[in-house]
Coordinates of C-alpha atoms and ligand atoms in Angstrom, one line a residue:
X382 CA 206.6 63.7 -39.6
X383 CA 203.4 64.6 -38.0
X384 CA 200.7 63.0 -40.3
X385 CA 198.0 65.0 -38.3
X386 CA 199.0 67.9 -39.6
X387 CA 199.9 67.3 -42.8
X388 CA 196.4 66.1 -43.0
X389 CA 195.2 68.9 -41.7
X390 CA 196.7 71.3 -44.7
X391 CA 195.4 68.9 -47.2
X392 CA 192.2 69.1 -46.1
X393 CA 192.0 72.7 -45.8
X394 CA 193.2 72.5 -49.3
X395 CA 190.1 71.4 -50.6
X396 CA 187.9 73.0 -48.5
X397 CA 184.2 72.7 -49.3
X398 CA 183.7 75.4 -52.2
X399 CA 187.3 76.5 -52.5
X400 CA 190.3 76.2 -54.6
X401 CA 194.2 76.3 -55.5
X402 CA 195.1 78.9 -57.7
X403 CA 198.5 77.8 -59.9
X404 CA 199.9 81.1 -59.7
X405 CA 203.7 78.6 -60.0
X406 CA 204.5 80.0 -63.9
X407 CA 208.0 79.4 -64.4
X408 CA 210.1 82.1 -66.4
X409 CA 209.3 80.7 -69.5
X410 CA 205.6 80.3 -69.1
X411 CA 204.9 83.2 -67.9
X412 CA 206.6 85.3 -70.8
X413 CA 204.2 83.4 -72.9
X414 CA 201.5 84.7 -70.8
X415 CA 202.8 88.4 -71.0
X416 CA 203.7 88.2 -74.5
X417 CA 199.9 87.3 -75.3
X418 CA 199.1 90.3 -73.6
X419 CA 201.6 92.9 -74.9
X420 CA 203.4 92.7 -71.3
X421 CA 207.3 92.8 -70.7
X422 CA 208.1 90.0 -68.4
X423 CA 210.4 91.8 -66.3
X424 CA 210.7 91.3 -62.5
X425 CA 208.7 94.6 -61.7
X426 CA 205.6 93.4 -63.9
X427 CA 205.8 89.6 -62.5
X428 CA 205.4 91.5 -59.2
X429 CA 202.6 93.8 -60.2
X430 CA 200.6 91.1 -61.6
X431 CA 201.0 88.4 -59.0
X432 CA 200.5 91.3 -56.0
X433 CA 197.1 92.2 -58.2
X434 CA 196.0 88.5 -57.7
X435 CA 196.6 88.0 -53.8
X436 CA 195.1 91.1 -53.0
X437 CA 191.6 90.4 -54.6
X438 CA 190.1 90.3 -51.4
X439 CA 186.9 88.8 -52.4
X440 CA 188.6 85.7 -54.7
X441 CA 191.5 85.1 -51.9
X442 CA 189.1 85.5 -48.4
X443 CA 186.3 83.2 -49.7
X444 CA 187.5 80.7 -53.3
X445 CA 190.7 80.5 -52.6
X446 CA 192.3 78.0 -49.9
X447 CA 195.6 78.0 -51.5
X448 CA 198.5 79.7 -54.0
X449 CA 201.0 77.7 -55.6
X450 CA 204.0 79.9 -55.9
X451 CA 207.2 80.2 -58.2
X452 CA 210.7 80.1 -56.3
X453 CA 210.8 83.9 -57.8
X454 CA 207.3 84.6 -56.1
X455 CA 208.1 83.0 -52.3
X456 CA 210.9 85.5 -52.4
X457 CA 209.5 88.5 -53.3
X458 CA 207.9 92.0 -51.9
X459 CA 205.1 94.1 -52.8
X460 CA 205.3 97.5 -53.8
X461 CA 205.2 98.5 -50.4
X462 CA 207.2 96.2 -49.4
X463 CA 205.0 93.4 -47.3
X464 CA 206.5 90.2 -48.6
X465 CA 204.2 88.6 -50.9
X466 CA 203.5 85.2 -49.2
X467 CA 202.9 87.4 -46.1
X468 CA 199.8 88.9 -48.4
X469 CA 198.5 85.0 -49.4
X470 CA 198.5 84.0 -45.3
X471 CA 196.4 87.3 -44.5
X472 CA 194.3 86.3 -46.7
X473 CA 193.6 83.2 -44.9
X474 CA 195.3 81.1 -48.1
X475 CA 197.9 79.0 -47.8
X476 CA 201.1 79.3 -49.3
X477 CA 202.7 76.6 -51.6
X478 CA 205.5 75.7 -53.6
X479 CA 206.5 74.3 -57.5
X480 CA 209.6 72.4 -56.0
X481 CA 210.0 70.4 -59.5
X482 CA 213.1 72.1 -62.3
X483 CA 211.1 71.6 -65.5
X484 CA 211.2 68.0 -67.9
X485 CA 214.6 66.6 -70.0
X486 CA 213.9 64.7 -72.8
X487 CA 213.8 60.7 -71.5
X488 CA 217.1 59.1 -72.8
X489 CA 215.8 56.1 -75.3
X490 CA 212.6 57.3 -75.6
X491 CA 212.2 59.9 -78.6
X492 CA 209.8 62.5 -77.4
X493 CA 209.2 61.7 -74.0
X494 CA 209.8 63.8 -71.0
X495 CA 210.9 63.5 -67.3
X496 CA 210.5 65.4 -64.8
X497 CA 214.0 66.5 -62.5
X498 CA 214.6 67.9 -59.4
X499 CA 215.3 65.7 -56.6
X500 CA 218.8 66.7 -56.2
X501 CA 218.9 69.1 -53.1
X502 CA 215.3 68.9 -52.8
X503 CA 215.5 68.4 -49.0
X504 CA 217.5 71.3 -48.5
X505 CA 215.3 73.3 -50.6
X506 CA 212.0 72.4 -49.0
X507 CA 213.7 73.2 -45.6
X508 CA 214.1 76.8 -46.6
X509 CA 210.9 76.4 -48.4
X510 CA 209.2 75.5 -44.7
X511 CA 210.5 78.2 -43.1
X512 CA 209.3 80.8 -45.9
X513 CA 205.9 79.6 -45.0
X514 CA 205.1 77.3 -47.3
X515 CA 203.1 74.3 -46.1
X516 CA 202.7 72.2 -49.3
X517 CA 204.8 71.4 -52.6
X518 CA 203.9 71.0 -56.1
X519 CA 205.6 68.5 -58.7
X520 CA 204.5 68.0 -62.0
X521 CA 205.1 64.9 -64.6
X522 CA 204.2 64.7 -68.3
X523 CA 202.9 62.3 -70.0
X524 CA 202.0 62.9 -73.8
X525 CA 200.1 60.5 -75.8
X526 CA 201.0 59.9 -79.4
X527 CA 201.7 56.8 -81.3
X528 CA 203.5 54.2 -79.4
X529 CA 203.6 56.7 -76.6
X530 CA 203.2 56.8 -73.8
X531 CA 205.7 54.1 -72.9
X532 CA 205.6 51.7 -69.7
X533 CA 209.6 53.3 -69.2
X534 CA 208.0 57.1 -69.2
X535 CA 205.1 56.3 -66.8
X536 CA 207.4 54.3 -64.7
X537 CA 210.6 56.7 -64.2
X538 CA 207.7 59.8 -64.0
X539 CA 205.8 57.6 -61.3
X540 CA 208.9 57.2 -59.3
X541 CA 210.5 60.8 -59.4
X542 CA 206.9 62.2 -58.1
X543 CA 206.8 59.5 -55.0
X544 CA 210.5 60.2 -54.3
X545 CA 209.3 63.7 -54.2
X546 CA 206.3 63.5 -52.2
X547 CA 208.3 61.4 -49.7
X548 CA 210.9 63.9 -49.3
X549 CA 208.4 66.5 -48.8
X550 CA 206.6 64.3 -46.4
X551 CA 209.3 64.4 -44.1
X552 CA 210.0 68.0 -44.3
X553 CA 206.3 68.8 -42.8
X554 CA 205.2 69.6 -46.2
X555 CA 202.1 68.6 -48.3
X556 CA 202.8 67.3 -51.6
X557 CA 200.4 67.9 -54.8
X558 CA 200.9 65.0 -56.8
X559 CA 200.5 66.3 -60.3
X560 CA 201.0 63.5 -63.4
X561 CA 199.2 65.9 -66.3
X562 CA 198.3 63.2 -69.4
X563 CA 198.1 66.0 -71.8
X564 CA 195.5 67.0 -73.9
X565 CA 197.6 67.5 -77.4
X566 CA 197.0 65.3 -80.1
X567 CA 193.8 64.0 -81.4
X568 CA 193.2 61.0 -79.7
X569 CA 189.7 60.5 -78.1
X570 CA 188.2 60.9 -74.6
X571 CA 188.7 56.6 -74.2
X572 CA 192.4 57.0 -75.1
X573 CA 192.6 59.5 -72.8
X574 CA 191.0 57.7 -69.9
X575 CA 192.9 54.4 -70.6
X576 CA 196.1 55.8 -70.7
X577 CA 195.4 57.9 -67.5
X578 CA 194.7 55.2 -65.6
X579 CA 197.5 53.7 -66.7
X580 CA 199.4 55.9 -65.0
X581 CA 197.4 56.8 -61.7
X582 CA 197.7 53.1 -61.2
X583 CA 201.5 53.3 -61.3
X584 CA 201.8 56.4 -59.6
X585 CA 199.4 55.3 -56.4
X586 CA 202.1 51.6 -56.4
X587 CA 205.3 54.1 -56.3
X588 CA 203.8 56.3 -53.6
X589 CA 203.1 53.2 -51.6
X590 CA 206.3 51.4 -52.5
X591 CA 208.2 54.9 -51.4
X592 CA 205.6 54.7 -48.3
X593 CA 203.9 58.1 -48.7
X594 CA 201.4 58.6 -46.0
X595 CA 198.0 58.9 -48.9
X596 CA 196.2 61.3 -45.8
X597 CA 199.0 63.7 -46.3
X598 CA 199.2 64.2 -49.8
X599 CA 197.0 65.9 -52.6
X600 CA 196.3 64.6 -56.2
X601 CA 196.5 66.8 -59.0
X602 CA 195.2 65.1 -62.4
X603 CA 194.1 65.6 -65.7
X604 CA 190.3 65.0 -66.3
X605 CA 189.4 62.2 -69.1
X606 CA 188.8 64.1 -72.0
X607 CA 189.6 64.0 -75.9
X608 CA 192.5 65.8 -77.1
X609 CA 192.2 69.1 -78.4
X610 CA 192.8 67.9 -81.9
X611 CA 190.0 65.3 -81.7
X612 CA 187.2 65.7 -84.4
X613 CA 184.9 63.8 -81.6
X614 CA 185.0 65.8 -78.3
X615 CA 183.1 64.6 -75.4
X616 CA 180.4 66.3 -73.8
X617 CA 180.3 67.5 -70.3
X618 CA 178.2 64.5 -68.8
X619 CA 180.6 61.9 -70.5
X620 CA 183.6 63.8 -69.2
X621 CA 182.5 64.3 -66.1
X622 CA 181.4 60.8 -65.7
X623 CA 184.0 59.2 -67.3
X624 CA 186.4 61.3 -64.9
X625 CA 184.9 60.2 -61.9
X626 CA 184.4 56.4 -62.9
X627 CA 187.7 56.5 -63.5
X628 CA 189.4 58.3 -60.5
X629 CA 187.1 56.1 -58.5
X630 CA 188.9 53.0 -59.7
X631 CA 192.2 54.4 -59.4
X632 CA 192.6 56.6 -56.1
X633 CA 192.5 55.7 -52.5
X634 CA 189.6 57.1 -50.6
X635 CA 192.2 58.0 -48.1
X636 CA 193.5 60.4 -50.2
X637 CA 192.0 63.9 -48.5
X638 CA 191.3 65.6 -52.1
X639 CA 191.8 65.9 -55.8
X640 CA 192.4 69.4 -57.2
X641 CA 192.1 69.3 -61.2
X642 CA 194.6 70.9 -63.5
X643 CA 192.8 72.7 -66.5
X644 CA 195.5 72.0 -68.8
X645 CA 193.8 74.0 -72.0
X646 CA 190.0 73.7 -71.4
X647 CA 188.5 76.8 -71.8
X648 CA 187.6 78.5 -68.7
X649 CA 183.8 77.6 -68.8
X650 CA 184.6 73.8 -69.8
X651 CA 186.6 73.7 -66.6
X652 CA 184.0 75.4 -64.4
X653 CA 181.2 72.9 -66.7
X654 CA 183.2 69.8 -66.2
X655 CA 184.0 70.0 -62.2
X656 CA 180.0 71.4 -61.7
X657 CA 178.9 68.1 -63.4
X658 CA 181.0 65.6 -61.2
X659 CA 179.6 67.0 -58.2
X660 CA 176.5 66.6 -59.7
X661 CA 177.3 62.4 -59.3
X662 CA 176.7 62.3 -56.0
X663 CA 178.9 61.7 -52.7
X664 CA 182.7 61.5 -53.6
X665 CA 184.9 59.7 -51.4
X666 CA 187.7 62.4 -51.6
X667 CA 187.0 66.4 -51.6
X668 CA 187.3 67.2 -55.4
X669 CA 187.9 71.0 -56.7
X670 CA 190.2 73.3 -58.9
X671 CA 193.8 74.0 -59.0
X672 CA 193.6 75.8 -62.2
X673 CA 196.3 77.9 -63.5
X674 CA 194.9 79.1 -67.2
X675 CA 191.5 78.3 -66.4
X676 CA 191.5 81.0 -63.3
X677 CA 194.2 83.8 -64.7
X678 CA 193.3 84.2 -68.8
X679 CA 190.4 86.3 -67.7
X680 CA 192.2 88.6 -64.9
X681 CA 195.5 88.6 -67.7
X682 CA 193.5 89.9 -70.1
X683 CA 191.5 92.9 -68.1
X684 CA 194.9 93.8 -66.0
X685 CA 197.0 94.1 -69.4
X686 CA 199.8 95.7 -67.1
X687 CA 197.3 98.8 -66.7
X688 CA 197.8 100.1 -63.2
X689 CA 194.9 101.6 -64.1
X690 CA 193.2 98.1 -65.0
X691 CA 193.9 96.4 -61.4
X692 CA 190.4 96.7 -60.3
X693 CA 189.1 95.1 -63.5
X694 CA 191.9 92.6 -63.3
X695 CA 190.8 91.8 -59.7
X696 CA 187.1 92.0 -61.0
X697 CA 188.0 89.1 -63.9
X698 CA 190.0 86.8 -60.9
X699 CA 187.0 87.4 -58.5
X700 CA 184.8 86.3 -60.7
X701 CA 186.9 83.1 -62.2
X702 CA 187.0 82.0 -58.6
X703 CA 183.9 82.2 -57.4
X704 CA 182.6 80.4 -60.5
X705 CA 184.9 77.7 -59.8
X706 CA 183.8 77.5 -56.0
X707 CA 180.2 77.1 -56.9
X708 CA 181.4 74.5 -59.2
X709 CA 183.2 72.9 -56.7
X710 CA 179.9 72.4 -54.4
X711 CA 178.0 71.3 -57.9
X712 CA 176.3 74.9 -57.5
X713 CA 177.3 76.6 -60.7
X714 CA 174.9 77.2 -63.6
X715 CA 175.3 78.9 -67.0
X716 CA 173.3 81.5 -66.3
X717 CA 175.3 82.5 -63.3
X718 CA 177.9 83.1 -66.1
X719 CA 175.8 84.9 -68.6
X720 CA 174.3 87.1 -65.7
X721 CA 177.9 88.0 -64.5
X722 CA 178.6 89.0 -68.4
Ligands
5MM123 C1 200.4 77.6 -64.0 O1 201.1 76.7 -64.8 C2 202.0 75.8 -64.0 C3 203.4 76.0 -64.4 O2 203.7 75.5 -65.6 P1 205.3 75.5 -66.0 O3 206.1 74.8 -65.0 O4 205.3 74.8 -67.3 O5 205.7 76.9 -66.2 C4 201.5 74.4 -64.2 O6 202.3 73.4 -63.5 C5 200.1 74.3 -63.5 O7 200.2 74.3 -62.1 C6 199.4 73.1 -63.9 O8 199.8 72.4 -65.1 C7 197.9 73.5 -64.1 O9 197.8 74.6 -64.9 P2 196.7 74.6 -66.0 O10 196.9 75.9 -66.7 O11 196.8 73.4 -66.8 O12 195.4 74.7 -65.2

């Protein structure tokens, strides 16, 4: 393993004022996308859409720093036949993988998930590599309900993702550590931080018990916030400083960066949220997006599978990104929204 490098690629991850976009839909997901937008999600359409997105020239050359890709994606060409990681390197992104094979239900613990995929995972992130893809993406999740989260959920999630990152650590390749606490349910922004730390704490003990190098890894987590459901929602400022406070408390300064998931904020709450932490002053880790809703609804919406709507489409992704980059250097306003309207 060469640290150097791996540390390298994580820092260019979270570049000053750039982002990951979560372009990593699985099958499923994205036909939920499509279907919201009177799309087919056949192989042709997948293609079309996710060719639109890496060649926005504006959002890819100066927001972007990387693309987390499907297994479909990595393998595919664009129309004219360029492959279409070949199109996210030119644009000076760089490339990465989902690696994780979904969630099973957690035997003995009614409606808990866990995430699989380790079997064959080092043959797959060799081929992976050579592909060109210099960092990995696994995601765990962790609902909160009553009586759940259990210690067993956190626990077998926190393992599977250090097993993971370790694996991908010695095949040259970064890992994004992603355990999403998800923002169902109606629980409030305190349950949310409590049980988030619960499970940052366990996840940082497995990564060091599994002896991940923290320089060569990224962290992808959920920001403290009240569920959707929740009749008291938080405002920016406490979610923002709650976030911090608590990611502070729970995350190595030796980790290069934290990249956020969105996971159901609307797209201005997400931009509004990440502005207001870097309003808090120095950080000791880069701290920025890896949105997947929060960056595509808009460009989904405008593209509609209109060949004739790809400049609007690439319009809508330009514009998601570069919000998010101000955001990301605590440069984004309202207005810049409202102006851009
Ligand atoms: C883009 O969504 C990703 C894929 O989800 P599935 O494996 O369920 O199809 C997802 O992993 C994503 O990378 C993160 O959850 C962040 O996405 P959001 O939409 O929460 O920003």
């Amino acid at each position: 393993m060469n640290l150097t490098e791996l540390n390298r690629i994580a820092t260019a991850m979270v570049a000053s004022g750039k982002g990951i976009l979560a372009a990593d839909e699985s099958s499923g997901t994205i036909k939920k996308r499509f279907d919201a937008i009177g799309v087919e999600s056949t192989e042709a359409n997948r293609r079309d859409y996710r060719e639109m997105l890496f060649r926005s020239k504006e959002a890819m050359s100066q927001y972007i720093s990387g693309v987390i890709l499907f297994d479909e994606t990595i393998w595919q060409d664009a129309k004219d036949g360029t492959p279409l990681i070949r199109l996210i390197e030119e644009s000076g992104a760089i490339p990465g993988i989902k690696v994780d094979e979904g969630t099973q239900a957690l035997p003995m613990c009614p409606g808990e998930l866990v995430t699989v995929g380790l079997d064959k995972l080092a043959e797959r992130l060799k081929k992976y590599y050579e592909r060109g893809a210099r960092f990995a993406k696994w995601r765990a999740v962790i609902d909160i309900g009553s009586g759940i989260p259990s210690m067993t959920a956190i626990s077998v999630n926190a393992h599977a993702l250090a097993r993971y990152a370790a694996l991908c650590q010695a095949a040259q390749i970064v890992p994004i550590v992603e355990p999403e606490v998800l923002m169902d349910g109606d629980h409030d922004i305190d349950r949310c931080l409590e049980v988030t730390q619960r499970v940052l704490n366990k996840t940082f003990q497995e990564l060091r018990v599994q002896r991940v190098a923290l320089e060569g890894m990224v962290l992808k987590p959920n920001m403290a916030v009240a569920g959707k459901k929740s009749a008291k929602q938080a405002s920016v400022e406490e979610v923002a400083e709650k976030t911090v406070r608590m990611l502070k408390a729970c995350v190595p300064a030796a980790v290069p960066g934290i990249a956020f998931l969105s996971g159901g904020q609307s797209d201005e709450e997400a931009t509004a949220h990440l502005n207001a932490m870097h309003k808090l002053g120095p950080l000791p880790w880069g701290l920025t997006f890896s949105y997947g809703r929060a960056l595509q609804a808009a460009p989904q919406k405008a593209w509609s599978g209109k060949a004739e709507n790809v400049a609007a489409g690439q319009r809508a992704f330009s514009h998601r990104a570069r919000m998010n980059g101000l955001a990301a250097k605590g440069e984004w306003t309202n207005s810049l929204e409202k102006k851009a309207a």
